[in-house]
XYZ file of N, CA, C and O in Angstrom:
164
model
N 125.318 81.766 110.660
C 124.618 80.895 111.583
C 123.140 81.275 111.623
O 122.741 82.363 111.189
N 122.356 80.410 112.175
C 120.916 80.679 112.282
C 120.640 81.894 113.167
O 119.769 82.714 112.861
N 121.384 82.041 114.229
C 121.192 83.189 115.128
C 121.521 84.500 114.412
O 120.815 85.501 114.569
N 122.554 84.503 113.606
C 122.917 85.704 112.852
C 121.846 86.051 111.817
O 121.524 87.222 111.617
N 121.289 85.039 111.174
C 120.203 85.271 110.209
C 118.994 85.880 110.897
O 118.396 86.829 110.400
N 118.631 85.324 112.041
C 117.475 85.823 112.796
C 117.685 87.273 113.211
O 116.790 88.104 113.092
N 118.882 87.578 113.693
C 119.187 88.937 114.126
C 119.140 89.923 112.956
O 118.587 91.003 113.058
N 119.704 89.533 111.819
C 119.685 90.391 110.634
C 118.256 90.585 110.133
O 117.880 91.695 109.731
N 117.454 89.554 110.150
C 116.080 89.650 109.676
C 115.268 90.599 110.557
O 114.477 91.392 110.042
N 115.472 90.537 111.852
C 114.746 91.416 112.766
C 115.005 92.879 112.426
O 114.073 93.676 112.333
N 116.246 93.245 112.202
C 116.588 94.622 111.834
C 116.010 95.011 110.483
O 115.501 96.121 110.308
N 116.111 94.111 109.518
C 115.574 94.392 108.189
C 114.064 94.580 108.241
O 113.523 95.501 107.623
N 113.372 93.711 108.985
C 111.918 93.784 109.068
C 111.474 95.094 109.717
O 110.518 95.732 109.273
N 112.171 95.517 110.755
C 111.842 96.792 111.400
C 112.022 97.943 110.399
O 111.152 98.801 110.267
N 113.130 97.952 109.688
C 113.364 99.005 108.694
C 112.272 98.987 107.624
O 111.720 100.024 107.268
N 111.944 97.816 107.129
C 110.948 97.670 106.068
C 109.585 98.188 106.510
O 108.904 98.880 105.760
N 109.179 97.883 107.727
C 107.848 98.259 108.191
C 107.754 99.661 108.777
O 106.669 100.248 108.789
N 108.855 100.226 109.250
C 108.788 101.520 109.935
C 109.476 102.662 109.197
O 109.182 103.820 109.475
N 110.395 102.361 108.276
C 111.166 103.437 107.647
C 111.127 103.445 106.126
O 111.241 104.513 105.527
N 110.986 102.312 105.489
C 111.001 102.259 104.030
C 109.681 102.796 103.489
O 108.620 102.342 103.842
N 109.780 103.786 102.610
C 108.597 104.400 102.014
C 107.998 103.454 100.979
O 108.681 102.967 100.094
N 106.718 103.181 101.098
C 105.999 102.344 100.139
C 105.091 103.262 99.320
O 104.148 103.842 99.861
N 105.357 103.409 98.046
C 104.605 104.348 97.219
C 103.130 103.983 97.115
O 102.279 104.862 97.028
N 102.799 102.710 97.150
C 101.405 102.302 96.994
C 100.522 102.753 98.159
O 99.323 102.960 97.986
N 101.115 102.919 99.337
C 100.317 103.325 100.499
C 100.722 104.689 101.038
O 100.212 105.129 102.057
N 101.655 105.355 100.373
C 102.021 106.706 100.742
C 102.877 106.839 101.990
O 102.885 107.876 102.631
N 103.594 105.813 102.351
C 104.470 105.856 103.514
C 104.818 104.462 103.976
O 104.502 103.486 103.307
N 105.462 104.359 105.123
C 105.789 103.026 105.635
C 104.547 102.311 106.138
O 103.595 102.959 106.589
N 104.507 100.995 106.067
C 103.325 100.256 106.516
C 102.924 100.575 107.948
O 101.731 100.658 108.253
N 103.870 100.754 108.832
C 103.548 101.012 110.235
C 102.791 102.328 110.417
O 102.070 102.494 111.403
N 102.904 103.233 109.460
C 102.194 104.511 109.580
C 100.687 104.337 109.423
O 99.909 105.208 109.791
N 100.265 103.202 108.894
C 98.835 102.941 108.690
C 98.188 102.203 109.864
O 96.998 102.012 109.899
N 99.006 101.792 110.815
C 98.496 101.041 111.973
C 98.288 102.020 113.120
O 99.185 102.757 113.486
N 97.099 102.021 113.672
C 96.798 102.994 114.725
C 97.006 102.470 116.127
O 96.933 103.225 117.073
N 97.266 101.183 116.309
C 97.391 100.651 117.660
C 98.814 100.207 118.008
O 98.992 99.330 118.830
N 99.824 100.808 117.389
C 101.196 100.500 117.764
C 101.469 101.026 119.165
O 100.843 101.967 119.627
N 102.418 100.445 119.816
C 102.776 100.850 121.169
C 103.023 102.357 121.224
O 103.773 102.909 120.438
N 102.363 103.025 122.151
C 102.538 104.462 122.307
C 101.677 105.292 121.385
O 101.766 106.512 121.386
N 100.833 104.691 120.577
C 100.014 105.433 119.627
C 98.538 105.171 119.833
O 97.748 105.287 118.924
N 98.158 104.798 121.026
C 96.749 104.498 121.272
C 95.924 105.778 121.234
O 96.314 106.813 121.741
N 94.774 105.708 120.591
C 93.909 106.896 120.508
C 92.542 106.584 121.045
O 92.124 105.473 121.158
């Protein structure tokens, strides 16, 4: 169903941006963002 697709995509997107290592940038994409919630400097 569409709701199941949306739910699965949300989990995949979080994993992709926060946990999957990207060799071109030396880590997950979220590690390069300095203004994520709880990381204000």
